[in-house]
PDB file of C-alpha atoms in Angstrom:
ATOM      1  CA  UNK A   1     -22.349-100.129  94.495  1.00  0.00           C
ATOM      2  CA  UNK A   2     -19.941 -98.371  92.294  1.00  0.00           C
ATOM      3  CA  UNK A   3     -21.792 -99.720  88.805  1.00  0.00           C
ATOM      4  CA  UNK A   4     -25.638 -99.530  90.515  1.00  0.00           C
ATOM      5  CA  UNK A   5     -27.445 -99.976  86.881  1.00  0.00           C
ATOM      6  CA  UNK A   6     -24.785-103.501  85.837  1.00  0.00           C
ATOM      7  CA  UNK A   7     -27.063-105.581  86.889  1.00  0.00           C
ATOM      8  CA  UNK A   8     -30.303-104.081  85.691  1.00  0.00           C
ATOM      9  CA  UNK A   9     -32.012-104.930  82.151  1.00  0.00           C
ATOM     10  CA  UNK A  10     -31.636-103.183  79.126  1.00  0.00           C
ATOM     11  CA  UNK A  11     -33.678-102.872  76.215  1.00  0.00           C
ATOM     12  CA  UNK A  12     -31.659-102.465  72.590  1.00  0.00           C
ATOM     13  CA  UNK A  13     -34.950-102.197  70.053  1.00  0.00           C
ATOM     14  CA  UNK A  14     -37.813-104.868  70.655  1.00  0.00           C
ATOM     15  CA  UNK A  15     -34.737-107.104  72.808  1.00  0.00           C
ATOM     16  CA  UNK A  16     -34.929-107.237  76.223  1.00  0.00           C
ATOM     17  CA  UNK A  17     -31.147-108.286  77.963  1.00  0.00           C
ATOM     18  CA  UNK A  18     -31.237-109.507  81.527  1.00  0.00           C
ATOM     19  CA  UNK A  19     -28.173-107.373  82.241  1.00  0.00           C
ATOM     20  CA  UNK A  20     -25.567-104.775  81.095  1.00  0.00           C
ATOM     21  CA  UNK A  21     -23.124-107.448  81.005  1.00  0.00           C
ATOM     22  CA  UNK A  22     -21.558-108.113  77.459  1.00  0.00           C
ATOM     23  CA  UNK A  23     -19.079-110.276  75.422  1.00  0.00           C
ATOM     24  CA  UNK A  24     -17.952-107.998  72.662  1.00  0.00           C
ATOM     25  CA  UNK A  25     -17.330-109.901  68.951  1.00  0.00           C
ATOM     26  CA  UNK A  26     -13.634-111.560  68.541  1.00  0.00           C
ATOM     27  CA  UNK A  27     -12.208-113.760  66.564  1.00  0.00           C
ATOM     28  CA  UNK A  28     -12.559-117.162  68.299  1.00  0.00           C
ATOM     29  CA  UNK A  29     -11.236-119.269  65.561  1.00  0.00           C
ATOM     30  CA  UNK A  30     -13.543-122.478  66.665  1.00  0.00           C
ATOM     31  CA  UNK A  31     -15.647-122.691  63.607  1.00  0.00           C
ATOM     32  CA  UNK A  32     -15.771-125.979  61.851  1.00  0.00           C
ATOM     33  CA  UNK A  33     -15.737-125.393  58.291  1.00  0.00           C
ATOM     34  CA  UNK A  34     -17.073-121.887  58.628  1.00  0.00           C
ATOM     35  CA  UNK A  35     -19.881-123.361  60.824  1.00  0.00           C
ATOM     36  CA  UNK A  36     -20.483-123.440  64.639  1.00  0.00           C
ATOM     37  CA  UNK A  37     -19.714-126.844  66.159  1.00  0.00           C
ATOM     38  CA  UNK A  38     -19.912-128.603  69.385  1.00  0.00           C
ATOM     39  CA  UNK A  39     -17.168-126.435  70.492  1.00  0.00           C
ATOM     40  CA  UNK A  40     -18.021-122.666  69.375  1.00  0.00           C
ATOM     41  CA  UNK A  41     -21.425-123.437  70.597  1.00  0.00           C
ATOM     42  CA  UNK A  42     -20.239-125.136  73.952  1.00  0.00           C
ATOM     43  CA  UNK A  43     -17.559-121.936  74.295  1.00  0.00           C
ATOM     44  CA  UNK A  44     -20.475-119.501  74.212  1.00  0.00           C
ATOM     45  CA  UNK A  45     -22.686-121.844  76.438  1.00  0.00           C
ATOM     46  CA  UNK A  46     -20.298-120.728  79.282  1.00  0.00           C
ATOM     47  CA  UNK A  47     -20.948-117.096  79.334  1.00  0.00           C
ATOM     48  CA  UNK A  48     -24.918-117.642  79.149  1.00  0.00           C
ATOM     49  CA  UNK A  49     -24.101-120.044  82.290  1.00  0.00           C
ATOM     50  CA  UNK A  50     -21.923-117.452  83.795  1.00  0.00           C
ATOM     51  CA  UNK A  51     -24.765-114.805  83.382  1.00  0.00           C
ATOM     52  CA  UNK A  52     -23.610-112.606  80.482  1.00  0.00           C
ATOM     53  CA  UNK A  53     -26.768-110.433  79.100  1.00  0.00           C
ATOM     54  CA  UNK A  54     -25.589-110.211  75.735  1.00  0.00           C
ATOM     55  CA  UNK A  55     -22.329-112.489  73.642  1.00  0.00           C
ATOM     56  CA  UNK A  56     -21.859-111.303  70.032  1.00  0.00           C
ATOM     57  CA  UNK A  57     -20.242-113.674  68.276  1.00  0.00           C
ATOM     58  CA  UNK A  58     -18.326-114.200  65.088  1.00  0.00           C
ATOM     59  CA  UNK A  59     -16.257-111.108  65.085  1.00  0.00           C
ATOM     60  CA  UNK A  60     -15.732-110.820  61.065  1.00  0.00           C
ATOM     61  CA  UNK A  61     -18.177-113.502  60.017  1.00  0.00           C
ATOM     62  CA  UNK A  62     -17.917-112.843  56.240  1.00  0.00           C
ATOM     63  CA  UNK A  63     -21.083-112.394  54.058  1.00  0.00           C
ATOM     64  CA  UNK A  64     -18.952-112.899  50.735  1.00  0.00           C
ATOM     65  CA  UNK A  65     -17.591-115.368  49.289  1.00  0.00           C
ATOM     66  CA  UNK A  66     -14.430-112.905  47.930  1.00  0.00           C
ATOM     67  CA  UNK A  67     -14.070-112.173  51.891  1.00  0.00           C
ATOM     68  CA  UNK A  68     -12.226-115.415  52.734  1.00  0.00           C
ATOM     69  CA  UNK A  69     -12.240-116.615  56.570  1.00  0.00           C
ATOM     70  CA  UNK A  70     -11.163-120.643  55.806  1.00  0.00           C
ATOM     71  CA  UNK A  71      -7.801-119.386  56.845  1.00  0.00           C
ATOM     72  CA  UNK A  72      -8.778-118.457  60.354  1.00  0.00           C
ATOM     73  CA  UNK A  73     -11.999-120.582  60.812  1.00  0.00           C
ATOM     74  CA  UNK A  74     -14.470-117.939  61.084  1.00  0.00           C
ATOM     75  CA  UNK A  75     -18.086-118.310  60.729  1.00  0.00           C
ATOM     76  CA  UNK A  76     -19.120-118.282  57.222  1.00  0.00           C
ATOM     77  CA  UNK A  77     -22.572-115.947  56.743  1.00  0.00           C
ATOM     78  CA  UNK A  78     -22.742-116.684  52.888  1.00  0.00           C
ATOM     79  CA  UNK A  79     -24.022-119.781  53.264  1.00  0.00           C
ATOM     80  CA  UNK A  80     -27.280-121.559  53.705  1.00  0.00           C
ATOM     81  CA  UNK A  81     -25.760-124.934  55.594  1.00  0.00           C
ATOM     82  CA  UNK A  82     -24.796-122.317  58.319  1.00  0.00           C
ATOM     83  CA  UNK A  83     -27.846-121.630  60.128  1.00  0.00           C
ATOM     84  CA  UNK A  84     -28.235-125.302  61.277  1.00  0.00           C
ATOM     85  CA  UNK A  85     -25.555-124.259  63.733  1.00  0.00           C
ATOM     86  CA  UNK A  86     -26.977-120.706  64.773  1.00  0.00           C
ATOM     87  CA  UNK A  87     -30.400-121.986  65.168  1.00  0.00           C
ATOM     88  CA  UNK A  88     -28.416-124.452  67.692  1.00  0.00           C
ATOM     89  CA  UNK A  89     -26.508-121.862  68.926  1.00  0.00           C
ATOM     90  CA  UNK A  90     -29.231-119.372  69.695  1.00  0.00           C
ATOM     91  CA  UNK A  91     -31.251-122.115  71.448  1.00  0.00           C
ATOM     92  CA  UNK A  92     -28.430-123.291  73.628  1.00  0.00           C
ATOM     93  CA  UNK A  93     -28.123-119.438  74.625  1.00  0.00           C
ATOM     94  CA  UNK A  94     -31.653-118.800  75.276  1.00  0.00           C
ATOM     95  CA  UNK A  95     -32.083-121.892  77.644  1.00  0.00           C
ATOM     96  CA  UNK A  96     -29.901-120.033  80.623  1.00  0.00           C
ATOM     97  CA  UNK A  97     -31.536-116.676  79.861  1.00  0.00           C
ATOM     98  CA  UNK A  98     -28.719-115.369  77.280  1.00  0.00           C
ATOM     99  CA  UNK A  99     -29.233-113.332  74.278  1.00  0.00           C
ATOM    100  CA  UNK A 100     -27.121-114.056  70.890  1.00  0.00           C
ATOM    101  CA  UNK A 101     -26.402-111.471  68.030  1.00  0.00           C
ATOM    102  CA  UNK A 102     -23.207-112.300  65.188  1.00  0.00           C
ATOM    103  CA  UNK A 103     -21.378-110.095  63.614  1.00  0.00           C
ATOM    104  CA  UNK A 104     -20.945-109.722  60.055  1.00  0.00           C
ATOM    105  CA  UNK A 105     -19.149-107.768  57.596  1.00  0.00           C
ATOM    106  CA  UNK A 106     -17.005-107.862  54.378  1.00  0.00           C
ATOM    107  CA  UNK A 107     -13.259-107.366  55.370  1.00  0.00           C
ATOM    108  CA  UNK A 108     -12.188-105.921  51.615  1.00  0.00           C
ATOM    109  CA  UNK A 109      -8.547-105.433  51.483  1.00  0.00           C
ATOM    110  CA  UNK A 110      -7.892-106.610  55.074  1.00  0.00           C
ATOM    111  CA  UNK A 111      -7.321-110.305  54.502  1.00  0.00           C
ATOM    112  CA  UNK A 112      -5.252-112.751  53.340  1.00  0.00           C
ATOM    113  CA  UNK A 113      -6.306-115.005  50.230  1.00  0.00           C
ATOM    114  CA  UNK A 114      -4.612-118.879  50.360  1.00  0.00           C
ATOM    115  CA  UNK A 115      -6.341-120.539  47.198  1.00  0.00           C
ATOM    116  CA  UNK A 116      -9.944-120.436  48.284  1.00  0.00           C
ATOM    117  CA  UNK A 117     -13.061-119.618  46.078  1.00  0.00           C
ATOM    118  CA  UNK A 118     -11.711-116.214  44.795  1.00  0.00           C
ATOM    119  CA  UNK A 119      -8.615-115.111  42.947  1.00  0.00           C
ATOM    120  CA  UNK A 120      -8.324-111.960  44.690  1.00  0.00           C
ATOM    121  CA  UNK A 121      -9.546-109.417  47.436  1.00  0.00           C
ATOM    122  CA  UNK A 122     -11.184-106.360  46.577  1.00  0.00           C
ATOM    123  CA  UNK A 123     -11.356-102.392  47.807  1.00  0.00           C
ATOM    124  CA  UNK A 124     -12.642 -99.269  46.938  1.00  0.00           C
ATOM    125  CA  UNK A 125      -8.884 -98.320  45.350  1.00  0.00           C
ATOM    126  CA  UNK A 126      -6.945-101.805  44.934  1.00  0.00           C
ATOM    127  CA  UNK A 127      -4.397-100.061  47.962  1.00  0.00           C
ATOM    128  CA  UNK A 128      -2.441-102.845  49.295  1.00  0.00           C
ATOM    129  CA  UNK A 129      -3.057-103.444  53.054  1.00  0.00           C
ATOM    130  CA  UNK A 130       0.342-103.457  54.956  1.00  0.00           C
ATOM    131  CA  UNK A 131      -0.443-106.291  57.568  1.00  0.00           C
ATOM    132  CA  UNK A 132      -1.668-108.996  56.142  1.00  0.00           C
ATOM    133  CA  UNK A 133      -0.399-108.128  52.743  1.00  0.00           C
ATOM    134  CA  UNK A 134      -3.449-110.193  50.256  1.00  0.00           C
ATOM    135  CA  UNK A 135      -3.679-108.341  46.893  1.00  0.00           C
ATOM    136  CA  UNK A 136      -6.530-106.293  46.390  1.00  0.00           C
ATOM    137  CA  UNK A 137      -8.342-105.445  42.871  1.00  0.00           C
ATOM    138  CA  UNK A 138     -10.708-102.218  43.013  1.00  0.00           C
ATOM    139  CA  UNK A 139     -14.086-103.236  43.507  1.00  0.00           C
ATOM    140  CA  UNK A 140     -16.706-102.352  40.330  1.00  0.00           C
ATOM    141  CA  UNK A 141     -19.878-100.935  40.934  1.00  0.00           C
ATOM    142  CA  UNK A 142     -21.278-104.503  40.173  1.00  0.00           C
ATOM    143  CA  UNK A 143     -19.415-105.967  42.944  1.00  0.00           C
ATOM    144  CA  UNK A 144     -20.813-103.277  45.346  1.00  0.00           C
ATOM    145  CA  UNK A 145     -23.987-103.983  44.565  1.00  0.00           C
ATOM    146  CA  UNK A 146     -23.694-107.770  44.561  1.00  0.00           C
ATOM    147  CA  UNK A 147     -21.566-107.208  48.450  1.00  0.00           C
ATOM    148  CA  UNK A 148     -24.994-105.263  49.653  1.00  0.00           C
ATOM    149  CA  UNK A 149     -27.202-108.256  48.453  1.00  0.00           C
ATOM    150  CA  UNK A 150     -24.837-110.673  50.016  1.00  0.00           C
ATOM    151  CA  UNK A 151     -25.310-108.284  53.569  1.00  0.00           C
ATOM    152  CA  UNK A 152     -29.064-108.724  52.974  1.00  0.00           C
ATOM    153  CA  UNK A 153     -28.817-112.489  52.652  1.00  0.00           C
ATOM    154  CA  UNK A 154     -26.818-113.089  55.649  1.00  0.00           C
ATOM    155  CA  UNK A 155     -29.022-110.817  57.853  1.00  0.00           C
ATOM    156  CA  UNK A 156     -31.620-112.755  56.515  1.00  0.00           C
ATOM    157  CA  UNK A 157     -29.921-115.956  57.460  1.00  0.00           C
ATOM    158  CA  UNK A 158     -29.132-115.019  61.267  1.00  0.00           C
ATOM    159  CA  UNK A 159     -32.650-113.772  61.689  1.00  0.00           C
ATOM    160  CA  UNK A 160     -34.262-116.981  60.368  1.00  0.00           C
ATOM    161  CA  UNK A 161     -32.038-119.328  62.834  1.00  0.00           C
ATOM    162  CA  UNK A 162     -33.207-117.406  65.599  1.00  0.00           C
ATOM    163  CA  UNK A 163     -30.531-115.608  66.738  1.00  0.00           C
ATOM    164  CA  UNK A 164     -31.237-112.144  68.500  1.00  0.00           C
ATOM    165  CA  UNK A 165     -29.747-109.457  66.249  1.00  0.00           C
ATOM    166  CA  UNK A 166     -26.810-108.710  63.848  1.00  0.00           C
ATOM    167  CA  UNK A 167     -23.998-106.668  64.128  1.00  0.00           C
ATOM    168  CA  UNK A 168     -22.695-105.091  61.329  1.00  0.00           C
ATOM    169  CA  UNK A 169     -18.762-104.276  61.373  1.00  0.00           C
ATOM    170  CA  UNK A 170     -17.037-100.901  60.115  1.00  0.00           C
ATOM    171  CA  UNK A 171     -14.467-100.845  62.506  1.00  0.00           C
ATOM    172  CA  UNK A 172     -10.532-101.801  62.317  1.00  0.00           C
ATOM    173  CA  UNK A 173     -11.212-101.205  58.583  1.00  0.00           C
ATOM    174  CA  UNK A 174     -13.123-103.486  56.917  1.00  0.00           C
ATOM    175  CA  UNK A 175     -14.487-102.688  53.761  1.00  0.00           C
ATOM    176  CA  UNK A 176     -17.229-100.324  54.634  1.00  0.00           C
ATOM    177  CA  UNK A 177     -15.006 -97.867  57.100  1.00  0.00           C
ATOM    178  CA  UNK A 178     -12.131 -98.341  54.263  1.00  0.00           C
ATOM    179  CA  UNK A 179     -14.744 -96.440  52.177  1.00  0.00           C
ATOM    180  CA  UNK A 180     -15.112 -94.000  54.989  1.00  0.00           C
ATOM    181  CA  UNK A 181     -11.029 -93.762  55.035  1.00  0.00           C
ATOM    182  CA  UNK A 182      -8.979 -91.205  52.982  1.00  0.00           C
ATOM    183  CA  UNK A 183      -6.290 -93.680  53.610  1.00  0.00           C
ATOM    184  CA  UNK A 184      -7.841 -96.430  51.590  1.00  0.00           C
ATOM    185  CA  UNK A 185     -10.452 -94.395  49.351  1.00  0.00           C
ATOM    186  CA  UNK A 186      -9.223 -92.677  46.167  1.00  0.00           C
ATOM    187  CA  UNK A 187     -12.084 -92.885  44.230  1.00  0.00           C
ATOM    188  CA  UNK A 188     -13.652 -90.184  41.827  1.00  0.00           C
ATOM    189  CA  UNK A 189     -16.971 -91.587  41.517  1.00  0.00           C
ATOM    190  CA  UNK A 190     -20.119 -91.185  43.765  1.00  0.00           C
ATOM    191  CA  UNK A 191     -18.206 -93.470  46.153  1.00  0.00           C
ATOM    192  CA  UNK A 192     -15.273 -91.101  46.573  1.00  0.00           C
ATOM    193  CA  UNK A 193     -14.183 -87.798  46.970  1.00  0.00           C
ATOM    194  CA  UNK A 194     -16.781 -85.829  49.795  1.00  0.00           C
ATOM    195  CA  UNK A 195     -17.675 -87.713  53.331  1.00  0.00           C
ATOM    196  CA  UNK A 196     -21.088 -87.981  51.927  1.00  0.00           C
ATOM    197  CA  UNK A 197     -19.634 -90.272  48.960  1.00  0.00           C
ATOM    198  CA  UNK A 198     -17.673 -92.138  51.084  1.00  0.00           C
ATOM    199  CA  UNK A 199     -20.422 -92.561  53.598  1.00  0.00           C
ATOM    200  CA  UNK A 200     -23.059 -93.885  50.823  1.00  0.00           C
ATOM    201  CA  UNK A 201     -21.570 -97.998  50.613  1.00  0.00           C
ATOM    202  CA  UNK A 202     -21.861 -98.428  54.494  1.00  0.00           C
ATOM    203  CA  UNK A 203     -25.534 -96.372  54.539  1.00  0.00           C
ATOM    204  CA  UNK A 204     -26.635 -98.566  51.613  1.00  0.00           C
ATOM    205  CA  UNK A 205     -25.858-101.921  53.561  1.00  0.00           C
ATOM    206  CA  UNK A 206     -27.627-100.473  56.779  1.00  0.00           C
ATOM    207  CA  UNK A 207     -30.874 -99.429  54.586  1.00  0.00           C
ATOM    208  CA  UNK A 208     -31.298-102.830  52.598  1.00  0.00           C
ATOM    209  CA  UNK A 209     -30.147-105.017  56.111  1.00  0.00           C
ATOM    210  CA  UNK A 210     -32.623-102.540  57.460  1.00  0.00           C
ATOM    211  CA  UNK A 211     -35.487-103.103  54.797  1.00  0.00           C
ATOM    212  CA  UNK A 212     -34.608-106.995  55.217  1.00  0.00           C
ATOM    213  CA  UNK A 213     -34.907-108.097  58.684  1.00  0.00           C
ATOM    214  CA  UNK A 214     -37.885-105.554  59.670  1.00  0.00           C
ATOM    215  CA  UNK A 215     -38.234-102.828  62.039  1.00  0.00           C
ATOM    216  CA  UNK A 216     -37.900-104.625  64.986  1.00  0.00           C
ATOM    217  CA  UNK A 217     -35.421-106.856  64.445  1.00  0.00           C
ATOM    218  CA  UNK A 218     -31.568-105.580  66.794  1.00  0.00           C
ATOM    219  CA  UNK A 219     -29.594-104.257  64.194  1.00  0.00           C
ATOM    220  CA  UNK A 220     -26.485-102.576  65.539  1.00  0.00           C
ATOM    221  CA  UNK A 221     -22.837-100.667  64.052  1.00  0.00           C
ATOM    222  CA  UNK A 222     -19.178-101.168  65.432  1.00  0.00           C
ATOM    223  CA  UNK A 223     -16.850 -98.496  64.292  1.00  0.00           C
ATOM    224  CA  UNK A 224     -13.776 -96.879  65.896  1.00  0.00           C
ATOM    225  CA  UNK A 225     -13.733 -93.844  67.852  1.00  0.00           C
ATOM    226  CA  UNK A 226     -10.427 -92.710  65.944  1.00  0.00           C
ATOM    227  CA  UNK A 227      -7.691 -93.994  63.553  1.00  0.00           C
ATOM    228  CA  UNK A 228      -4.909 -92.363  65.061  1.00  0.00           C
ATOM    229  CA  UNK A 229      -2.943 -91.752  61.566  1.00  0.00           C
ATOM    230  CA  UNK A 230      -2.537 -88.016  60.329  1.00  0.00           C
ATOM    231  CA  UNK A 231      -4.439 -89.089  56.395  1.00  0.00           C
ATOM    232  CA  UNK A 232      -6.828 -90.894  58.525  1.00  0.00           C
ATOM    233  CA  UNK A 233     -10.173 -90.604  60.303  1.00  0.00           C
ATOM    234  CA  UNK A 234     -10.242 -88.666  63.571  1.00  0.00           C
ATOM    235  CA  UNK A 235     -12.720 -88.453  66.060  1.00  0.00           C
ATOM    236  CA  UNK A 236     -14.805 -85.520  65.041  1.00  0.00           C
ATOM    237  CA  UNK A 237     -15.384 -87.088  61.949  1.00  0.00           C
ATOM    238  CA  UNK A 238     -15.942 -90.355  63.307  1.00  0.00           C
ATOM    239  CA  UNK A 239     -18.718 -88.831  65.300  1.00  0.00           C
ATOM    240  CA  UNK A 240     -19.815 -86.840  62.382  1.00  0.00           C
ATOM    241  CA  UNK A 241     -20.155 -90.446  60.390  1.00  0.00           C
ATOM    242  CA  UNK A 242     -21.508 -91.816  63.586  1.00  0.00           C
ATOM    243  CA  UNK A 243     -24.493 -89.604  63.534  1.00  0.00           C
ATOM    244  CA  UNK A 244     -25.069 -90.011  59.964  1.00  0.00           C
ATOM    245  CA  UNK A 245     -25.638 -93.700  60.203  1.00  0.00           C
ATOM    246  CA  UNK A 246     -27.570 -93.737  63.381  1.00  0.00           C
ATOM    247  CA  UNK A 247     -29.832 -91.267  61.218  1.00  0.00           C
ATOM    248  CA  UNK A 248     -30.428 -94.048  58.417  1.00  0.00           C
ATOM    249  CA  UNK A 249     -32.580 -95.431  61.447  1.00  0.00           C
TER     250      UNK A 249
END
């Protein structure tokens, strides 16, 4: 057999998957009012019958309320009312043998805002994103601090529905890798400037997700591997970054 260990479990903290198999986070745009239905949960319910190990869902479930997702019915993390349909979701999962993690993550200036609950986007220097082209203040220290809390809350959330881990999201920049980014961080404060700086948002929502959910709770990082623009992040540094947050344990 060309892939000898597919089939084999695997063990990712105190979670034990049946298989290597795994459905990756994406935008599935089935949420009903930024929770999951009949049909996000019934969509999922498929790859536990089919025998995935492992489906993270919710790719850019938003744990802010200035990170809108109406637009493009995601699954909303900042709210209580949601975990009615995890707790649903993780059951349905668990009854063929599946295990469930979400994603979750602040998407800063990448977003578009359509007259929901916030008058604007924010990012570490108010630099316009090009694609979807939402206006973007720069986030205050106060609003970094509140965006950690609001992490901690929604990891607090998925763990009490019973879902099997969280996934937190720096990749395809999203607020914590546009920290990370010369592209997208001008900053002169001790969230700018040096790697280290830039590194300190996305290591302070690891630590107090961390400090939240326990030790044993699966808590996991998606980041790119390379940004492929010249002012950007390449891949030594992304590994350099890499090993920095894999050492917040």
């Amino acid at each position: 057999m060309r892939y000898p260990h597919l089939f084999e479990p695997i063990q990712l903290n105190q979670l034990k998957i049946r298989n290597r198999i795994v459905s990756t986070a994406h935008a599935e745009v089935y949420a009903d009012n930024g929770m999951p239905g009949e049909r996000y949960i019934r969509y999922y319910e498929e790859k536990a019958r089919g025998g995935v190990g492992l489906a993270i869902c919710g790719g850019s479930s938003p744990v802010a309320k200035d990170s809108p997702s109406d637009w493009w019915s995601s699954v909303n993390l900042s709210r209580d009312e949601t975990m009615e349909g995890l707790s649903k979701l993780a059951e349905t999962m668990h009854k063929h043998g599946a295990k469930i993690m979400i994603q979750a993550t602040h998407m800063g200036r990448r977003n578009a805002w359509h007259g929901f609950d916030w008058p604007h986007l924010v990012s570490p220097s108010g630099v316009r994103e090009p694609v979807h082209r939402g206006n973007a203040k720069t986030i205050e220290i106060e609003e970094i601090r509140r965006i950690v809390k609001d992490f901690t809350k929604a990891a607090r959330r998925v763990k009490a529905s019973g879902m099997d881990g969280i996934e937190i999201s720096a990749a395809h920049q999203h607020l914590i890798d546009q920290f990370w980014s010369p592209r997208s961080n001008f900053r002169t404060d001790e969230y700018g400037g040096s790697l280290a700086n830039r590194m300190r948002f996305g290591i302070e929502v690891l630590t107090a997700v961390r400090e939240e959910v326990g030790r044993d709770f699966c808590v996991g990082l998606r980041m790119c591997g390379d940004e492929f623009h010249e002012d950007g992040l390449d891949h030594e540094t992304l590994k350099e970054i890499a090993q920095a947050m894999s050492e917040t344990g």
